mmCIF file of C-alpha atoms and ligand atoms in Angstrom:
data_model
loop_
_atom_site.group_PDB
_atom_site.id
_atom_site.type_symbol
_atom_site.label_atom_id
_atom_site.label_comp_id
_atom_site.label_asym_id
_atom_site.label_seq_id
_atom_site.Cartn_x
_atom_site.Cartn_y
_atom_site.Cartn_z
ATOM 1 C CA MET A 27 -2.208 -6.774 -18.142
ATOM 2 C CA ARG A 28 -1.825 -5.721 -14.502
ATOM 3 C CA LYS A 29 -4.001 -7.531 -11.985
ATOM 4 C CA LYS A 30 -6.127 -5.276 -9.757
ATOM 5 C CA ILE A 31 -5.566 -5.281 -6.003
ATOM 6 C CA ILE A 32 -8.185 -4.407 -3.409
ATOM 7 C CA ALA A 33 -6.380 -3.968 -0.100
ATOM 8 C CA GLY A 34 -7.828 -3.157 3.313
ATOM 9 C CA ASN A 35 -5.598 -1.203 5.676
ATOM 10 C CA TRP A 36 -7.149 -1.693 9.086
ATOM 11 C CA LYS A 37 -4.636 0.624 10.776
ATOM 12 C CA MET A 38 -4.982 0.641 14.607
ATOM 13 C CA ASN A 39 -8.695 -0.140 14.317
ATOM 14 C CA LEU A 40 -10.839 -3.212 15.007
ATOM 15 C CA THR A 41 -10.917 -5.559 17.976
ATOM 16 C CA LEU A 42 -9.671 -9.096 17.452
ATOM 17 C CA ALA A 43 -13.280 -10.340 17.267
ATOM 18 C CA GLU A 44 -14.114 -7.773 14.564
ATOM 19 C CA ALA A 45 -10.992 -8.603 12.558
ATOM 20 C CA VAL A 46 -11.825 -12.317 12.736
ATOM 21 C CA THR A 47 -15.430 -11.736 11.603
ATOM 22 C CA ILE A 48 -14.394 -9.651 8.590
ATOM 23 C CA THR A 49 -11.656 -12.098 7.633
ATOM 24 C CA LYS A 50 -14.035 -15.067 7.762
ATOM 25 C CA GLY A 51 -16.417 -13.178 5.490
ATOM 26 C CA LEU A 52 -13.645 -12.284 3.060
ATOM 27 C CA VAL A 53 -12.194 -15.742 2.498
ATOM 28 C CA SER A 54 -14.760 -17.039 0.010
ATOM 29 C CA ALA A 55 -15.187 -13.607 -1.580
ATOM 30 C CA SER A 56 -11.426 -13.458 -2.204
ATOM 31 C CA ASP A 57 -11.423 -16.930 -3.705
ATOM 32 C CA ALA A 58 -14.223 -15.897 -6.062
ATOM 33 C CA SER A 59 -12.703 -12.534 -6.971
ATOM 34 C CA PRO A 60 -10.684 -11.976 -10.153
ATOM 35 C CA HIS A 61 -8.660 -9.431 -8.147
ATOM 36 C CA GLU A 62 -5.948 -9.839 -5.534
ATOM 37 C CA VAL A 63 -7.517 -9.186 -2.136
ATOM 38 C CA MET A 64 -5.342 -8.133 0.790
ATOM 39 C CA VAL A 65 -5.835 -7.170 4.424
ATOM 40 C CA PHE A 66 -3.377 -5.428 6.708
ATOM 41 C CA PRO A 67 -4.512 -6.064 10.299
ATOM 42 C CA SER A 68 -2.912 -4.904 13.522
ATOM 43 C CA ALA A 69 0.310 -6.824 14.252
ATOM 44 C CA LEU A 70 -1.411 -8.384 17.265
ATOM 45 C CA HIS A 71 -4.067 -9.876 14.988
ATOM 46 C CA LEU A 72 -1.754 -11.223 12.283
ATOM 47 C CA GLU A 73 -1.595 -14.735 13.683
ATOM 48 C CA SER A 74 -5.376 -15.202 14.006
ATOM 49 C CA VAL A 75 -6.163 -13.520 10.705
ATOM 50 C CA SER A 76 -3.509 -15.442 8.788
ATOM 51 C CA GLN A 77 -4.757 -18.743 10.260
ATOM 52 C CA ILE A 78 -8.254 -18.036 8.937
ATOM 53 C CA ALA A 79 -6.902 -16.986 5.539
ATOM 54 C CA ARG A 80 -4.592 -19.998 5.206
ATOM 55 C CA GLY A 81 -5.354 -22.040 2.085
ATOM 56 C CA SER A 82 -7.424 -19.234 0.534
ATOM 57 C CA LYS A 83 -6.465 -16.497 -1.921
ATOM 58 C CA LEU A 84 -6.816 -13.789 0.740
ATOM 59 C CA ILE A 85 -3.411 -12.170 1.254
ATOM 60 C CA VAL A 86 -2.571 -11.057 4.790
ATOM 61 C CA GLY A 87 0.077 -8.373 5.158
ATOM 62 C CA ALA A 88 1.794 -6.468 7.961
ATOM 63 C CA GLN A 89 1.378 -2.720 8.388
ATOM 64 C CA ASN A 90 5.021 -2.387 9.360
ATOM 65 C CA ALA A 91 8.196 -4.347 10.010
ATOM 66 C CA TYR A 92 11.819 -3.581 10.814
ATOM 67 C CA GLN A 93 14.671 -4.116 8.389
ATOM 68 C CA SER A 94 16.605 -6.748 10.282
ATOM 69 C CA GLY A 95 16.766 -10.362 11.313
ATOM 70 C CA LEU A 96 16.142 -11.237 14.952
ATOM 71 C CA THR A 97 17.908 -8.596 17.045
ATOM 72 C CA ALA A 98 17.644 -6.099 19.919
ATOM 73 C CA MET A 99 15.042 -3.657 18.531
ATOM 74 C CA THR A 100 12.336 -2.993 21.090
ATOM 75 C CA GLY A 101 8.791 -2.811 19.829
ATOM 76 C CA GLU A 102 9.551 -3.858 16.263
ATOM 77 C CA ILE A 103 8.825 -6.960 14.171
ATOM 78 C CA SER A 104 11.331 -8.828 11.997
ATOM 79 C CA PRO A 105 10.510 -10.352 8.602
ATOM 80 C CA VAL A 106 11.765 -13.601 10.166
ATOM 81 C CA GLN A 107 8.842 -13.474 12.607
ATOM 82 C CA LEU A 108 6.424 -12.541 9.811
ATOM 83 C CA ALA A 109 7.635 -15.503 7.785
ATOM 84 C CA GLU A 110 6.817 -17.855 10.676
ATOM 85 C CA LEU A 111 3.178 -16.813 10.252
ATOM 86 C CA GLY A 112 3.345 -17.046 6.464
ATOM 87 C CA ILE A 113 3.131 -13.252 6.086
ATOM 88 C CA THR A 114 4.832 -12.221 2.861
ATOM 89 C CA THR A 115 3.545 -8.677 2.284
ATOM 90 C CA VAL A 116 4.346 -5.453 4.136
ATOM 91 C CA LEU A 117 3.297 -1.797 3.918
ATOM 92 C CA VAL A 118 6.030 0.832 3.911
ATOM 93 C CA GLY A 119 5.877 4.613 4.161
ATOM 94 C CA HIS A 120 2.217 5.147 4.988
ATOM 95 C CA SER A 121 1.642 8.870 5.502
ATOM 96 C CA GLU A 122 0.537 8.328 9.104
ATOM 97 C CA ARG A 123 3.967 6.872 9.823
ATOM 98 C CA ARG A 124 5.687 9.677 7.903
ATOM 99 C CA GLN A 125 3.600 12.388 9.608
ATOM 100 C CA PHE A 126 3.401 11.150 13.203
ATOM 101 C CA LEU A 127 6.383 8.807 13.593
ATOM 102 C CA GLY A 128 8.967 10.716 11.597
ATOM 103 C CA GLU A 129 9.531 8.117 8.858
ATOM 104 C CA THR A 130 11.437 9.527 5.912
ATOM 105 C CA SER A 131 11.825 8.273 2.370
ATOM 106 C CA GLU A 132 15.492 7.508 3.141
ATOM 107 C CA PHE A 133 14.464 5.304 6.082
ATOM 108 C CA ASP A 134 11.773 3.704 3.941
ATOM 109 C CA ASN A 135 14.427 2.969 1.321
ATOM 110 C CA GLU A 136 16.320 0.872 3.894
ATOM 111 C CA LYS A 137 13.120 -1.026 4.623
ATOM 112 C CA ILE A 138 12.154 -1.512 0.973
ATOM 113 C CA SER A 139 15.618 -2.723 0.048
ATOM 114 C CA TYR A 140 15.832 -5.143 2.978
ATOM 115 C CA PHE A 141 12.297 -6.509 2.594
ATOM 116 C CA LEU A 142 12.538 -7.055 -1.158
ATOM 117 C CA LYS A 143 15.866 -8.825 -0.760
ATOM 118 C CA ALA A 144 14.277 -10.954 1.978
ATOM 119 C CA GLY A 145 11.601 -12.015 -0.528
ATOM 120 C CA LEU A 146 8.732 -9.959 0.886
ATOM 121 C CA ARG A 147 6.264 -8.108 -1.300
ATOM 122 C CA VAL A 148 6.278 -4.398 -0.476
ATOM 123 C CA VAL A 149 3.484 -1.846 -0.859
ATOM 124 C CA TYR A 150 5.274 1.533 -0.797
ATOM 125 C CA CYS A 151 3.021 4.518 -0.052
ATOM 126 C CA VAL A 152 3.653 7.992 -1.433
ATOM 127 C CA GLY A 153 1.576 11.151 -1.558
ATOM 128 C CA GLU A 154 1.517 14.906 -1.074
ATOM 129 C CA THR A 155 -0.101 17.026 1.633
ATOM 130 C CA TRP A 156 -2.744 19.636 0.859
ATOM 131 C CA ALA A 157 -0.224 22.454 1.448
ATOM 132 C CA GLU A 158 2.165 20.841 -1.034
ATOM 133 C CA ARG A 159 -0.603 20.427 -3.624
ATOM 134 C CA GLU A 160 -1.757 24.042 -3.164
ATOM 135 C CA LYS A 161 1.765 25.296 -3.752
ATOM 136 C CA GLY A 162 1.882 23.291 -6.999
ATOM 137 C CA ASN A 163 4.466 20.902 -5.574
ATOM 138 C CA THR A 164 2.600 17.598 -5.990
ATOM 139 C CA PHE A 165 4.898 16.216 -8.666
ATOM 140 C CA THR A 166 8.091 17.432 -6.966
ATOM 141 C CA VAL A 167 7.059 15.659 -3.762
ATOM 142 C CA LEU A 168 6.140 12.444 -5.588
ATOM 143 C CA GLU A 169 9.390 12.512 -7.552
ATOM 144 C CA ASP A 170 11.368 12.945 -4.332
ATOM 145 C CA GLN A 171 9.542 10.097 -2.557
ATOM 146 C CA ILE A 172 10.008 7.775 -5.537
ATOM 147 C CA LYS A 173 13.681 8.624 -6.131
ATOM 148 C CA LYS A 174 14.668 8.417 -2.450
ATOM 149 C CA GLY A 175 12.436 5.500 -1.516
ATOM 150 C CA LEU A 176 13.500 3.368 -4.493
ATOM 151 C CA LYS A 177 17.173 4.391 -4.570
ATOM 152 C CA ASP A 178 19.453 1.518 -5.624
ATOM 153 C CA ILE A 179 16.623 -0.994 -5.843
ATOM 154 C CA THR A 180 17.808 -3.350 -8.543
ATOM 155 C CA SER A 181 15.665 -4.354 -11.498
ATOM 156 C CA ASP A 182 15.283 -7.952 -10.316
ATOM 157 C CA LEU A 183 13.462 -6.790 -7.169
ATOM 158 C CA PHE A 184 10.688 -4.741 -8.806
ATOM 159 C CA ALA A 185 8.407 -7.731 -9.446
ATOM 160 C CA ASN A 186 7.587 -7.735 -5.716
ATOM 161 C CA LEU A 187 6.951 -3.993 -5.462
ATOM 162 C CA VAL A 188 3.552 -2.301 -5.437
ATOM 163 C CA ILE A 189 3.093 1.473 -5.111
ATOM 164 C CA ALA A 190 0.177 3.146 -3.336
ATOM 165 C CA TYR A 191 -0.545 6.779 -4.197
ATOM 166 C CA GLU A 192 -2.281 8.265 -1.174
ATOM 167 C CA PRO A 193 -2.745 12.039 -1.231
ATOM 168 C CA VAL A 194 -2.523 12.932 2.467
ATOM 169 C CA TRP A 195 -5.416 15.391 2.176
ATOM 170 C CA ALA A 196 -7.742 12.583 1.054
ATOM 171 C CA ILE A 197 -6.908 10.142 3.849
ATOM 172 C CA GLY A 198 -9.828 9.553 6.196
ATOM 173 C CA THR A 199 -11.198 12.993 5.343
ATOM 174 C CA GLY A 200 -13.998 12.010 2.985
ATOM 175 C CA LYS A 201 -12.265 14.137 0.305
ATOM 176 C CA VAL A 202 -11.308 11.911 -2.620
ATOM 177 C CA ALA A 203 -8.971 12.843 -5.426
ATOM 178 C CA THR A 204 -11.082 12.891 -8.563
ATOM 179 C CA PRO A 205 -10.359 10.018 -10.946
ATOM 180 C CA VAL A 206 -8.670 12.594 -13.207
ATOM 181 C CA GLU A 207 -6.428 13.940 -10.401
ATOM 182 C CA ALA A 208 -5.555 10.420 -9.271
ATOM 183 C CA GLU A 209 -4.846 9.219 -12.814
ATOM 184 C CA GLU A 210 -2.552 12.203 -13.405
ATOM 185 C CA ALA A 211 -0.529 11.333 -10.287
ATOM 186 C CA HIS A 212 -0.440 7.618 -11.122
ATOM 187 C CA ALA A 213 0.757 8.278 -14.666
ATOM 188 C CA PHE A 214 3.456 10.564 -13.252
ATOM 189 C CA ILE A 215 4.595 7.922 -10.734
ATOM 190 C CA ARG A 216 4.781 5.293 -13.487
ATOM 191 C CA LYS A 217 6.835 7.669 -15.632
ATOM 192 C CA GLU A 218 9.193 8.422 -12.714
ATOM 193 C CA ILE A 219 9.754 4.724 -12.062
ATOM 194 C CA GLY A 220 10.448 4.310 -15.769
ATOM 195 C CA ASN A 221 13.150 6.979 -15.465
ATOM 196 C CA LEU A 222 14.955 5.365 -12.522
ATOM 197 C CA PHE A 223 17.479 3.455 -14.648
ATOM 198 C CA VAL A 224 18.059 2.244 -18.174
ATOM 199 C CA GLY A 225 15.451 -0.364 -19.022
ATOM 200 C CA ALA A 226 13.123 0.656 -16.187
ATOM 201 C CA SER A 227 10.259 1.707 -18.446
ATOM 202 C CA ALA A 228 9.314 -1.908 -19.176
ATOM 203 C CA ILE A 229 9.389 -2.609 -15.436
ATOM 204 C CA ALA A 230 7.263 0.481 -14.729
ATOM 205 C CA GLU A 231 4.568 -0.783 -17.096
ATOM 206 C CA LYS A 232 4.174 -3.889 -14.964
ATOM 207 C CA ILE A 233 4.010 -2.201 -11.542
ATOM 208 C CA GLN A 234 0.641 -2.131 -9.817
ATOM 209 C CA ILE A 235 -0.143 1.381 -8.532
ATOM 210 C CA LEU A 236 -2.992 1.582 -6.023
ATOM 211 C CA TYR A 237 -4.984 4.659 -5.072
ATOM 212 C CA GLY A 238 -5.728 5.343 -1.402
ATOM 213 C CA GLY A 239 -7.694 8.092 0.290
ATOM 214 C CA SER A 240 -11.392 7.846 1.193
ATOM 215 C CA VAL A 241 -12.081 5.063 -1.315
ATOM 216 C CA LYS A 242 -15.640 3.777 -0.853
ATOM 217 C CA PRO A 243 -17.868 1.229 -2.617
ATOM 218 C CA ASP A 244 -19.550 4.087 -4.477
ATOM 219 C CA ASN A 245 -16.413 5.754 -5.862
ATOM 220 C CA ILE A 246 -14.043 2.812 -6.449
ATOM 221 C CA LYS A 247 -15.447 1.922 -9.859
ATOM 222 C CA ASP A 248 -14.748 5.318 -11.414
ATOM 223 C CA LEU A 249 -11.225 5.320 -10.018
ATOM 224 C CA LEU A 250 -10.481 1.821 -11.293
ATOM 225 C CA THR A 251 -11.576 2.595 -14.828
ATOM 226 C CA LYS A 252 -8.521 4.841 -15.230
ATOM 227 C CA PRO A 253 -5.662 3.169 -17.107
ATOM 228 C CA ASN A 254 -2.945 3.706 -14.495
ATOM 229 C CA ILE A 255 -5.027 2.916 -11.388
ATOM 230 C CA ASP A 256 -4.556 -0.747 -10.532
ATOM 231 C CA GLY A 257 -6.555 -0.993 -7.339
ATOM 232 C CA GLY A 258 -7.232 0.609 -4.001
ATOM 233 C CA LEU A 259 -5.611 0.750 -0.577
ATOM 234 C CA VAL A 260 -8.676 1.336 1.542
ATOM 235 C CA GLY A 261 -8.872 2.331 5.199
ATOM 236 C CA GLY A 262 -12.292 3.190 6.644
ATOM 237 C CA ALA A 263 -14.404 1.397 4.039
ATOM 238 C CA SER A 264 -12.469 -1.857 4.513
ATOM 239 C CA GLN A 265 -13.286 -2.037 8.214
ATOM 240 C CA LYS A 266 -16.851 -3.316 7.840
ATOM 241 C CA LEU A 267 -17.572 -6.600 6.049
ATOM 242 C CA ASP A 268 -20.499 -5.284 3.979
ATOM 243 C CA SER A 269 -18.499 -2.344 2.820
ATOM 244 C CA PHE A 270 -15.432 -4.467 1.945
ATOM 245 C CA LEU A 271 -17.657 -6.822 -0.045
ATOM 246 C CA GLY A 272 -19.118 -3.744 -1.746
ATOM 247 C CA LEU A 273 -15.615 -2.690 -2.800
ATOM 248 C CA LEU A 274 -14.990 -6.128 -4.303
ATOM 249 C CA LYS A 275 -18.261 -6.059 -6.173
HETATM 250 C C1 G2H B 15 -5.491 5.960 3.329
HETATM 251 C C2 G2H B 15 -6.549 4.956 3.409
HETATM 252 C C3 G2H B 15 -5.936 3.596 3.664
HETATM 253 P P1 G2H B 15 -8.929 5.886 4.147
HETATM 254 O O1 G2H B 15 -4.701 5.942 4.515
HETATM 255 O O2 G2H B 15 -4.555 3.468 3.558
HETATM 256 O O3 G2H B 15 -7.447 5.275 4.451
HETATM 257 O O4 G2H B 15 -9.533 5.019 3.101
HETATM 258 O O5 G2H B 15 -9.664 5.782 5.461
HETATM 259 O O6 G2H B 15 -8.751 7.294 3.691
#
């Protein structure tokens, strides 16, 4: 039985005061929730947010990190520095980073491999654009992102991997994939992971696959009733305390 994850991706939103307020409100709700609850604040807020979450079940993750120990890499964050704050989870391959910062699945593969070997838990984001979906290429794109992003990841590392399916056309647009569309993509992703190497199908059954893209308190329930949808990676609706609590409910 896969545990559900409700994760808030705060992106480059929220002031420090807002992030602190939401985090304080989430601590007891996370402790009471049967689900795993995560937040991904701005890197500048990680220290304050993780201090508030310390000792609770609320998981604080980084939106990005660089695949190296301490080194000359301007503007980036090492897992070593994340570890100092007790941060053990990191997002990789969000479509905003693919679209606007040129991240590729090959580059993400370097990150995933390094982070998993360093003991971090990775949430790897995949998803097609509207143009790709319209051309009937959704599954080809997902297959490519899975095969390239997870290339040479060994079976022992999969326990710390979570996938987030985020159709780019549904991100922050108010358009949500229907539960049927999302389930179809999730089932496909699980099958693709099962095809990665001999013995991978048992591993694929255990992987949590989250849906992301305009998830709200009023549509999350229908999405989560689908057998292959194991939670949500939520942007906008995670950035207000009431709304985040509504998602958990
Ligand atoms: C997708 C999602 C969070 P939103 O990017 O990762 O954002 O819920 O605002 O569409």
